[in-house]
Amino acid sequence: LTGSFVIILAMGISALALPPGMGTGVILAGAALFILSDMVLGVELFRLSATSRWRPFTSRVIWFTYYSGQVLIALGTIMVAIVEVVF
């Protein structure tokens, strides 16, 4: 658990450290969604009971934010690469 936290923290800091430019905002938004998905997952695993009425909702939030975050990170990376090639 601690290792996962450190890796996700490093990803967030890396996203914040990106130089401003086309695509970096998209990467930052993706990283934020990815971090949110892990936060909700942590709450689901360690705070909610197995019979909690919130579990169906948290599961959907986790998957939506996870995949959306991954797509935005990939899209932002492609945007940055295109800008570097073109300019």
mmCIF file of N, CA, C and O in Angstrom:
data_model
loop_
_atom_site.group_PDB
_atom_site.id
_atom_site.type_symbol
_atom_site.label_atom_id
_atom_site.label_comp_id
_atom_site.label_asym_id
_atom_site.label_seq_id
_atom_site.Cartn_x
_atom_site.Cartn_y
_atom_site.Cartn_z
ATOM 1 N N LEU A 1 0.826 -1.201 0.000
ATOM 2 C CA LEU A 1 0.000 0.000 0.000
ATOM 3 C C LEU A 1 0.863 1.255 0.000
ATOM 4 O O LEU A 1 0.607 2.187 -0.736
ATOM 5 N N THR A 2 1.909 1.272 0.807
ATOM 6 C CA THR A 2 2.789 2.436 0.857
ATOM 7 C C THR A 2 3.502 2.624 -0.475
ATOM 8 O O THR A 2 3.645 3.753 -0.955
ATOM 9 N N GLY A 3 3.938 1.538 -1.085
ATOM 10 C CA GLY A 3 4.601 1.623 -2.387
ATOM 11 C C GLY A 3 3.692 2.207 -3.445
ATOM 12 O O GLY A 3 4.106 3.041 -4.257
ATOM 13 N N SER A 4 2.443 1.779 -3.439
ATOM 14 C CA SER A 4 1.463 2.300 -4.388
ATOM 15 C C SER A 4 1.250 3.795 -4.171
ATOM 16 O O SER A 4 1.191 4.569 -5.134
ATOM 17 N N PHE A 5 1.161 4.207 -2.920
ATOM 18 C CA PHE A 5 0.980 5.624 -2.597
ATOM 19 C C PHE A 5 2.149 6.454 -3.113
ATOM 20 O O PHE A 5 1.965 7.516 -3.705
ATOM 21 N N VAL A 6 3.365 5.958 -2.911
ATOM 22 C CA VAL A 6 4.565 6.687 -3.341
ATOM 23 C C VAL A 6 4.601 6.816 -4.864
ATOM 24 O O VAL A 6 4.911 7.883 -5.408
ATOM 25 N N ILE A 7 4.242 5.765 -5.571
ATOM 26 C CA ILE A 7 4.245 5.793 -7.033
ATOM 27 C C ILE A 7 3.204 6.777 -7.554
ATOM 28 O O ILE A 7 3.474 7.572 -8.462
ATOM 29 N N ILE A 8 2.013 6.747 -6.980
ATOM 30 C CA ILE A 8 0.958 7.655 -7.425
ATOM 31 C C ILE A 8 1.302 9.097 -7.072
ATOM 32 O O ILE A 8 1.064 10.017 -7.865
ATOM 33 N N LEU A 9 1.897 9.320 -5.915
ATOM 34 C CA LEU A 9 2.349 10.656 -5.531
ATOM 35 C C LEU A 9 3.408 11.164 -6.515
ATOM 36 O O LEU A 9 3.360 12.316 -6.955
ATOM 37 N N ALA A 10 4.334 10.306 -6.889
ATOM 38 C CA ALA A 10 5.376 10.687 -7.855
ATOM 39 C C ALA A 10 4.763 11.037 -9.205
ATOM 40 O O ALA A 10 5.201 11.987 -9.869
ATOM 41 N N MET A 11 3.741 10.299 -9.620
ATOM 42 C CA MET A 11 3.073 10.597 -10.883
ATOM 43 C C MET A 11 2.418 11.970 -10.824
ATOM 44 O O MET A 11 2.531 12.765 -11.759
ATOM 45 N N GLY A 12 1.747 12.264 -9.728
ATOM 46 C CA GLY A 12 1.099 13.564 -9.572
ATOM 47 C C GLY A 12 2.096 14.703 -9.571
ATOM 48 O O GLY A 12 1.893 15.731 -10.230
ATOM 49 N N ILE A 13 3.201 14.533 -8.869
ATOM 50 C CA ILE A 13 4.248 15.564 -8.831
ATOM 51 C C ILE A 13 4.869 15.735 -10.217
ATOM 52 O O ILE A 13 5.127 16.867 -10.650
ATOM 53 N N SER A 14 5.084 14.641 -10.914
ATOM 54 C CA SER A 14 5.639 14.719 -12.268
ATOM 55 C C SER A 14 4.708 15.477 -13.207
ATOM 56 O O SER A 14 5.156 16.276 -14.033
ATOM 57 N N ALA A 15 3.406 15.232 -13.077
ATOM 58 C CA ALA A 15 2.435 15.941 -13.915
ATOM 59 C C ALA A 15 2.447 17.435 -13.599
ATOM 60 O O ALA A 15 2.371 18.271 -14.497
ATOM 61 N N LEU A 16 2.563 17.774 -12.316
ATOM 62 C CA LEU A 16 2.615 19.188 -11.929
ATOM 63 C C LEU A 16 3.898 19.867 -12.408
ATOM 64 O O LEU A 16 3.923 21.082 -12.621
ATOM 65 N N ALA A 17 4.951 19.106 -12.569
ATOM 66 C CA ALA A 17 6.249 19.660 -12.958
ATOM 67 C C ALA A 17 6.405 19.822 -14.467
ATOM 68 O O ALA A 17 7.410 20.368 -14.921
ATOM 69 N N LEU A 18 5.430 19.365 -15.242
ATOM 70 C CA LEU A 18 5.529 19.505 -16.695
ATOM 71 C C LEU A 18 5.552 20.974 -17.081
ATOM 72 O O LEU A 18 4.828 21.785 -16.506
ATOM 73 N N PRO A 19 6.358 21.322 -18.075
ATOM 74 C CA PRO A 19 6.370 22.717 -18.522
ATOM 75 C C PRO A 19 5.047 23.058 -19.210
ATOM 76 O O PRO A 19 4.434 22.189 -19.832
ATOM 77 N N PRO A 20 4.598 24.294 -19.075
ATOM 78 C CA PRO A 20 3.331 24.664 -19.714
ATOM 79 C C PRO A 20 3.428 24.530 -21.229
ATOM 80 O O PRO A 20 4.477 24.792 -21.823
ATOM 81 N N GLY A 21 2.374 24.109 -21.830
ATOM 82 C CA GLY A 21 2.344 23.961 -23.278
ATOM 83 C C GLY A 21 1.162 23.127 -23.696
ATOM 84 O O GLY A 21 0.401 22.617 -22.862
ATOM 85 N N MET A 22 1.008 22.979 -24.996
ATOM 86 C CA MET A 22 -0.116 22.216 -25.517
ATOM 87 C C MET A 22 -0.025 20.765 -25.069
ATOM 88 O O MET A 22 0.998 20.117 -25.250
ATOM 89 N N GLY A 23 -1.068 20.276 -24.454
ATOM 90 C CA GLY A 23 -1.125 18.883 -24.022
ATOM 91 C C GLY A 23 -0.823 18.678 -22.548
ATOM 92 O O GLY A 23 -1.274 17.700 -21.972
ATOM 93 N N THR A 24 -0.077 19.587 -21.938
ATOM 94 C CA THR A 24 0.281 19.359 -20.535
ATOM 95 C C THR A 24 -0.921 19.504 -19.607
ATOM 96 O O THR A 24 -1.004 18.806 -18.605
ATOM 97 N N GLY A 25 -1.853 20.381 -19.950
ATOM 98 C CA GLY A 25 -3.073 20.502 -19.149
ATOM 99 C C GLY A 25 -3.914 19.234 -19.221
ATOM 100 O O GLY A 25 -4.534 18.825 -18.243
ATOM 101 N N VAL A 26 -3.914 18.619 -20.398
ATOM 102 C CA VAL A 26 -4.655 17.367 -20.589
ATOM 103 C C VAL A 26 -4.010 16.257 -19.759
ATOM 104 O O VAL A 26 -4.704 15.465 -19.115
ATOM 105 N N ILE A 27 -2.687 16.219 -19.753
ATOM 106 C CA ILE A 27 -1.974 15.225 -18.943
ATOM 107 C C ILE A 27 -2.266 15.461 -17.465
ATOM 108 O O ILE A 27 -2.516 14.504 -16.713
ATOM 109 N N LEU A 28 -2.250 16.705 -17.034
ATOM 110 C CA LEU A 28 -2.527 17.029 -15.638
ATOM 111 C C LEU A 28 -3.950 16.618 -15.241
ATOM 112 O O LEU A 28 -4.157 16.037 -14.171
ATOM 113 N N ALA A 29 -4.915 16.869 -16.111
ATOM 114 C CA ALA A 29 -6.298 16.451 -15.835
ATOM 115 C C ALA A 29 -6.391 14.930 -15.751
ATOM 116 O O ALA A 29 -7.088 14.383 -14.875
ATOM 117 N N GLY A 30 -5.695 14.235 -16.642
ATOM 118 C CA GLY A 30 -5.685 12.771 -16.606
ATOM 119 C C GLY A 30 -5.064 12.233 -15.339
ATOM 120 O O GLY A 30 -5.577 11.287 -14.733
ATOM 121 N N ALA A 31 -3.965 12.847 -14.917
ATOM 122 C CA ALA A 31 -3.319 12.419 -13.673
ATOM 123 C C ALA A 31 -4.238 12.643 -12.486
ATOM 124 O O ALA A 31 -4.333 11.802 -11.581
ATOM 125 N N ALA A 32 -4.951 13.773 -12.483
ATOM 126 C CA ALA A 32 -5.886 14.061 -11.388
ATOM 127 C C ALA A 32 -7.011 13.024 -11.339
ATOM 128 O O ALA A 32 -7.379 12.549 -10.257
ATOM 129 N N LEU A 33 -7.537 12.644 -12.492
ATOM 130 C CA LEU A 33 -8.587 11.617 -12.523
ATOM 131 C C LEU A 33 -8.053 10.264 -12.066
ATOM 132 O O LEU A 33 -8.738 9.522 -11.348
ATOM 133 N N PHE A 34 -6.838 9.942 -12.478
ATOM 134 C CA PHE A 34 -6.235 8.684 -12.066
ATOM 135 C C PHE A 34 -6.026 8.644 -10.552
ATOM 136 O O PHE A 34 -6.310 7.639 -9.900
ATOM 137 N N ILE A 35 -5.558 9.747 -9.988
ATOM 138 C CA ILE A 35 -5.372 9.834 -8.535
ATOM 139 C C ILE A 35 -6.724 9.726 -7.829
ATOM 140 O O ILE A 35 -6.850 9.030 -6.816
ATOM 141 N N LEU A 36 -7.745 10.390 -8.379
ATOM 142 C CA LEU A 36 -9.087 10.293 -7.796
ATOM 143 C C LEU A 36 -9.585 8.854 -7.801
ATOM 144 O O LEU A 36 -10.175 8.389 -6.818
ATOM 145 N N SER A 37 -9.325 8.127 -8.890
ATOM 146 C CA SER A 37 -9.769 6.731 -8.948
ATOM 147 C C SER A 37 -9.117 5.907 -7.839
ATOM 148 O O SER A 37 -9.776 5.072 -7.210
ATOM 149 N N ASP A 38 -7.838 6.151 -7.586
ATOM 150 C CA ASP A 38 -7.163 5.413 -6.516
ATOM 151 C C ASP A 38 -7.648 5.831 -5.131
ATOM 152 O O ASP A 38 -7.715 5.004 -4.220
ATOM 153 N N MET A 39 -7.997 7.097 -4.977
ATOM 154 C CA MET A 39 -8.537 7.549 -3.690
ATOM 155 C C MET A 39 -9.880 6.869 -3.406
ATOM 156 O O MET A 39 -10.115 6.382 -2.296
ATOM 157 N N VAL A 40 -10.744 6.833 -4.410
ATOM 158 C CA VAL A 40 -12.047 6.183 -4.235
ATOM 159 C C VAL A 40 -11.861 4.689 -4.002
ATOM 160 O O VAL A 40 -12.551 4.084 -3.163
ATOM 161 N N LEU A 41 -10.921 4.077 -4.702
ATOM 162 C CA LEU A 41 -10.626 2.661 -4.493
ATOM 163 C C LEU A 41 -10.181 2.409 -3.053
ATOM 164 O O LEU A 41 -10.609 1.438 -2.423
ATOM 165 N N GLY A 42 -9.321 3.272 -2.531
ATOM 166 C CA GLY A 42 -8.880 3.135 -1.140
ATOM 167 C C GLY A 42 -10.031 3.221 -0.160
ATOM 168 O O GLY A 42 -10.121 2.441 0.794
ATOM 169 N N VAL A 43 -10.928 4.170 -0.395
ATOM 170 C CA VAL A 43 -12.107 4.287 0.474
ATOM 171 C C VAL A 43 -12.952 3.028 0.374
ATOM 172 O O VAL A 43 -13.412 2.491 1.385
ATOM 173 N N GLU A 44 -13.152 2.550 -0.855
ATOM 174 C CA GLU A 44 -13.963 1.344 -1.052
ATOM 175 C C GLU A 44 -13.356 0.142 -0.336
ATOM 176 O O GLU A 44 -14.058 -0.617 0.335
ATOM 177 N N LEU A 45 -12.048 -0.034 -0.459
ATOM 178 C CA LEU A 45 -11.400 -1.207 0.122
ATOM 179 C C LEU A 45 -11.269 -1.144 1.647
ATOM 180 O O LEU A 45 -11.398 -2.161 2.324
ATOM 181 N N PHE A 46 -10.989 0.055 2.180
ATOM 182 C CA PHE A 46 -10.619 0.142 3.584
ATOM 183 C C PHE A 46 -11.640 0.835 4.477
ATOM 184 O O PHE A 46 -11.501 0.803 5.701
ATOM 185 N N ARG A 47 -12.643 1.466 3.899
ATOM 186 C CA ARG A 47 -13.616 2.179 4.725
ATOM 187 C C ARG A 47 -15.048 1.673 4.591
ATOM 188 O O ARG A 47 -15.812 1.753 5.535
ATOM 189 N N LEU A 48 -15.417 1.200 3.417
ATOM 190 C CA LEU A 48 -16.800 0.760 3.212
ATOM 191 C C LEU A 48 -16.971 -0.703 3.613
ATOM 192 O O LEU A 48 -16.098 -1.520 3.339
ATOM 193 N N SER A 49 -18.087 -0.987 4.220
ATOM 194 C CA SER A 49 -18.387 -2.385 4.546
ATOM 195 C C SER A 49 -18.772 -3.120 3.265
ATOM 196 O O SER A 49 -19.123 -2.496 2.255
ATOM 197 N N ALA A 50 -18.706 -4.420 3.318
ATOM 198 C CA ALA A 50 -19.033 -5.238 2.144
ATOM 199 C C ALA A 50 -20.485 -5.055 1.706
ATOM 200 O O ALA A 50 -20.816 -5.242 0.541
ATOM 201 N N THR A 51 -21.342 -4.652 2.617
ATOM 202 C CA THR A 51 -22.757 -4.484 2.304
ATOM 203 C C THR A 51 -23.150 -3.015 2.129
ATOM 204 O O THR A 51 -24.339 -2.709 2.056
ATOM 205 N N SER A 52 -22.195 -2.135 2.045
ATOM 206 C CA SER A 52 -22.487 -0.706 1.918
ATOM 207 C C SER A 52 -23.290 -0.414 0.659
ATOM 208 O O SER A 52 -23.014 -0.959 -0.412
ATOM 209 N N ARG A 53 -24.246 0.455 0.791
ATOM 210 C CA ARG A 53 -25.063 0.832 -0.372
ATOM 211 C C ARG A 53 -24.269 1.677 -1.364
ATOM 212 O O ARG A 53 -24.701 1.907 -2.488
ATOM 213 N N TRP A 54 -23.094 2.145 -0.976
ATOM 214 C CA TRP A 54 -22.255 2.975 -1.845
ATOM 215 C C TRP A 54 -21.380 2.153 -2.784
ATOM 216 O O TRP A 54 -20.834 2.690 -3.747
ATOM 217 N N ARG A 55 -21.211 0.866 -2.527
ATOM 218 C CA ARG A 55 -20.301 0.051 -3.340
ATOM 219 C C ARG A 55 -20.627 0.052 -4.838
ATOM 220 O O ARG A 55 -19.712 0.186 -5.650
ATOM 221 N N PRO A 56 -21.869 -0.101 -5.258
ATOM 222 C CA PRO A 56 -22.129 -0.054 -6.710
ATOM 223 C C PRO A 56 -21.745 1.303 -7.319
ATOM 224 O O PRO A 56 -21.246 1.368 -8.438
ATOM 225 N N PHE A 57 -21.946 2.366 -6.569
ATOM 226 C CA PHE A 57 -21.601 3.700 -7.041
ATOM 227 C C PHE A 57 -20.089 3.885 -7.108
ATOM 228 O O PHE A 57 -19.563 4.377 -8.110
ATOM 229 N N THR A 58 -19.385 3.478 -6.051
ATOM 230 C CA THR A 58 -17.936 3.674 -6.038
ATOM 231 C C THR A 58 -17.263 2.861 -7.136
ATOM 232 O O THR A 58 -16.295 3.320 -7.741
ATOM 233 N N SER A 59 -17.778 1.683 -7.407
ATOM 234 C CA SER A 59 -17.204 0.857 -8.469
ATOM 235 C C SER A 59 -17.281 1.573 -9.814
ATOM 236 O O SER A 59 -16.309 1.600 -10.575
ATOM 237 N N ARG A 60 -18.416 2.171 -10.097
ATOM 238 C CA ARG A 60 -18.578 2.899 -11.364
ATOM 239 C C ARG A 60 -17.665 4.125 -11.420
ATOM 240 O O ARG A 60 -17.068 4.423 -12.454
ATOM 241 N N VAL A 61 -17.559 4.833 -10.292
ATOM 242 C CA VAL A 61 -16.688 6.014 -10.241
ATOM 243 C C VAL A 61 -15.237 5.604 -10.463
ATOM 244 O O VAL A 61 -14.502 6.262 -11.211
ATOM 245 N N ILE A 62 -14.828 4.524 -9.828
ATOM 246 C CA ILE A 62 -13.443 4.052 -9.973
ATOM 247 C C ILE A 62 -13.127 3.770 -11.439
ATOM 248 O O ILE A 62 -12.125 4.258 -11.973
ATOM 249 N N TRP A 63 -13.969 2.985 -12.095
ATOM 250 C CA TRP A 63 -13.670 2.614 -13.481
ATOM 251 C C TRP A 63 -13.765 3.806 -14.421
ATOM 252 O O TRP A 63 -12.944 3.959 -15.333
ATOM 253 N N PHE A 64 -14.743 4.670 -14.215
ATOM 254 C CA PHE A 64 -14.881 5.845 -15.086
ATOM 255 C C PHE A 64 -13.667 6.760 -14.954
ATOM 256 O O PHE A 64 -13.087 7.181 -15.954
ATOM 257 N N THR A 65 -13.268 7.063 -13.726
ATOM 258 C CA THR A 65 -12.136 7.972 -13.533
ATOM 259 C C THR A 65 -10.820 7.319 -13.953
ATOM 260 O O THR A 65 -9.947 7.997 -14.492
ATOM 261 N N TYR A 66 -10.695 6.024 -13.728
ATOM 262 C CA TYR A 66 -9.467 5.319 -14.131
ATOM 263 C C TYR A 66 -9.278 5.379 -15.647
ATOM 264 O O TYR A 66 -8.234 5.799 -16.138
ATOM 265 N N TYR A 67 -10.300 4.932 -16.393
ATOM 266 C CA TYR A 67 -10.166 4.901 -17.852
ATOM 267 C C TYR A 67 -10.097 6.305 -18.445
ATOM 268 O O TYR A 67 -9.320 6.553 -19.366
ATOM 269 N N SER A 68 -10.881 7.228 -17.919
ATOM 270 C CA SER A 68 -10.825 8.605 -18.414
ATOM 271 C C SER A 68 -9.440 9.198 -18.173
ATOM 272 O O SER A 68 -8.890 9.889 -19.043
ATOM 273 N N GLY A 69 -8.890 8.945 -17.004
ATOM 274 C CA GLY A 69 -7.552 9.433 -16.693
ATOM 275 C C GLY A 69 -6.509 8.871 -17.636
ATOM 276 O O GLY A 69 -5.641 9.598 -18.132
ATOM 277 N N GLN A 70 -6.585 7.577 -17.898
ATOM 278 C CA GLN A 70 -5.622 6.946 -18.808
ATOM 279 C C GLN A 70 -5.732 7.519 -20.215
ATOM 280 O O GLN A 70 -4.719 7.780 -20.873
ATOM 281 N N VAL A 71 -6.958 7.715 -20.679
ATOM 282 C CA VAL A 71 -7.163 8.271 -22.020
ATOM 283 C C VAL A 71 -6.597 9.689 -22.099
ATOM 284 O O VAL A 71 -5.919 10.047 -23.072
ATOM 285 N N LEU A 72 -6.854 10.507 -21.082
ATOM 286 C CA LEU A 72 -6.352 11.880 -21.098
ATOM 287 C C LEU A 72 -4.825 11.926 -21.025
ATOM 288 O O LEU A 72 -4.193 12.756 -21.700
ATOM 289 N N ILE A 73 -4.228 11.062 -20.212
ATOM 290 C CA ILE A 73 -2.765 11.015 -20.145
ATOM 291 C C ILE A 73 -2.189 10.636 -21.512
ATOM 292 O O ILE A 73 -1.241 11.271 -22.001
ATOM 293 N N ALA A 74 -2.763 9.629 -22.150
ATOM 294 C CA ALA A 74 -2.284 9.207 -23.476
ATOM 295 C C ALA A 74 -2.501 10.304 -24.516
ATOM 296 O O ALA A 74 -1.604 10.615 -25.305
ATOM 297 N N LEU A 75 -3.684 10.918 -24.512
ATOM 298 C CA LEU A 75 -3.987 11.978 -25.465
ATOM 299 C C LEU A 75 -3.050 13.172 -25.274
ATOM 300 O O LEU A 75 -2.515 13.720 -26.244
ATOM 301 N N GLY A 76 -2.836 13.571 -24.033
ATOM 302 C CA GLY A 76 -1.923 14.685 -23.756
ATOM 303 C C GLY A 76 -0.504 14.379 -24.192
ATOM 304 O O GLY A 76 0.198 15.248 -24.725
ATOM 305 N N THR A 77 -0.068 13.148 -23.979
ATOM 306 C CA THR A 77 1.275 12.747 -24.404
ATOM 307 C C THR A 77 1.406 12.811 -25.917
ATOM 308 O O THR A 77 2.426 13.279 -26.449
ATOM 309 N N ILE A 78 0.389 12.370 -26.616
ATOM 310 C CA ILE A 78 0.394 12.447 -28.080
ATOM 311 C C ILE A 78 0.417 13.919 -28.525
ATOM 312 O O ILE A 78 1.161 14.274 -29.449
ATOM 313 N N MET A 79 -0.357 14.770 -27.868
ATOM 314 C CA MET A 79 -0.367 16.201 -28.208
ATOM 315 C C MET A 79 1.011 16.815 -28.015
ATOM 316 O O MET A 79 1.478 17.588 -28.870
ATOM 317 N N VAL A 80 1.655 16.507 -26.906
ATOM 318 C CA VAL A 80 3.000 17.031 -26.646
ATOM 319 C C VAL A 80 3.975 16.542 -27.707
ATOM 320 O O VAL A 80 4.788 17.317 -28.225
ATOM 321 N N ALA A 81 3.893 15.268 -28.081
ATOM 322 C CA ALA A 81 4.792 14.701 -29.094
ATOM 323 C C ALA A 81 4.567 15.368 -30.443
ATOM 324 O O ALA A 81 5.544 15.662 -31.162
ATOM 325 N N ILE A 82 3.334 15.625 -30.791
ATOM 326 C CA ILE A 82 3.033 16.278 -32.077
ATOM 327 C C ILE A 82 3.598 17.694 -32.097
ATOM 328 O O ILE A 82 4.203 18.120 -33.082
ATOM 329 N N VAL A 83 3.427 18.410 -31.017
ATOM 330 C CA VAL A 83 3.954 19.772 -30.935
ATOM 331 C C VAL A 83 5.476 19.768 -31.063
ATOM 332 O O VAL A 83 6.050 20.618 -31.750
ATOM 333 N N GLU A 84 6.134 18.808 -30.431
ATOM 334 C CA GLU A 84 7.600 18.731 -30.512
ATOM 335 C C GLU A 84 8.063 18.413 -31.926
ATOM 336 O O GLU A 84 9.089 18.925 -32.379
ATOM 337 N N VAL A 85 7.327 17.583 -32.636
ATOM 338 C CA VAL A 85 7.715 17.222 -34.010
ATOM 339 C C VAL A 85 7.445 18.381 -34.964
ATOM 340 O O VAL A 85 8.264 18.690 -35.820
ATOM 341 N N VAL A 86 6.304 19.011 -34.826
ATOM 342 C CA VAL A 86 5.905 20.081 -35.744
ATOM 343 C C VAL A 86 6.728 21.340 -35.513
ATOM 344 O O VAL A 86 7.137 22.013 -36.455
ATOM 345 N N PHE A 87 6.958 21.672 -34.257
ATOM 346 C CA PHE A 87 7.683 22.915 -33.968
ATOM 347 C C PHE A 87 9.079 22.589 -33.566
ATOM 348 O O PHE A 87 9.897 23.212 -33.180
#
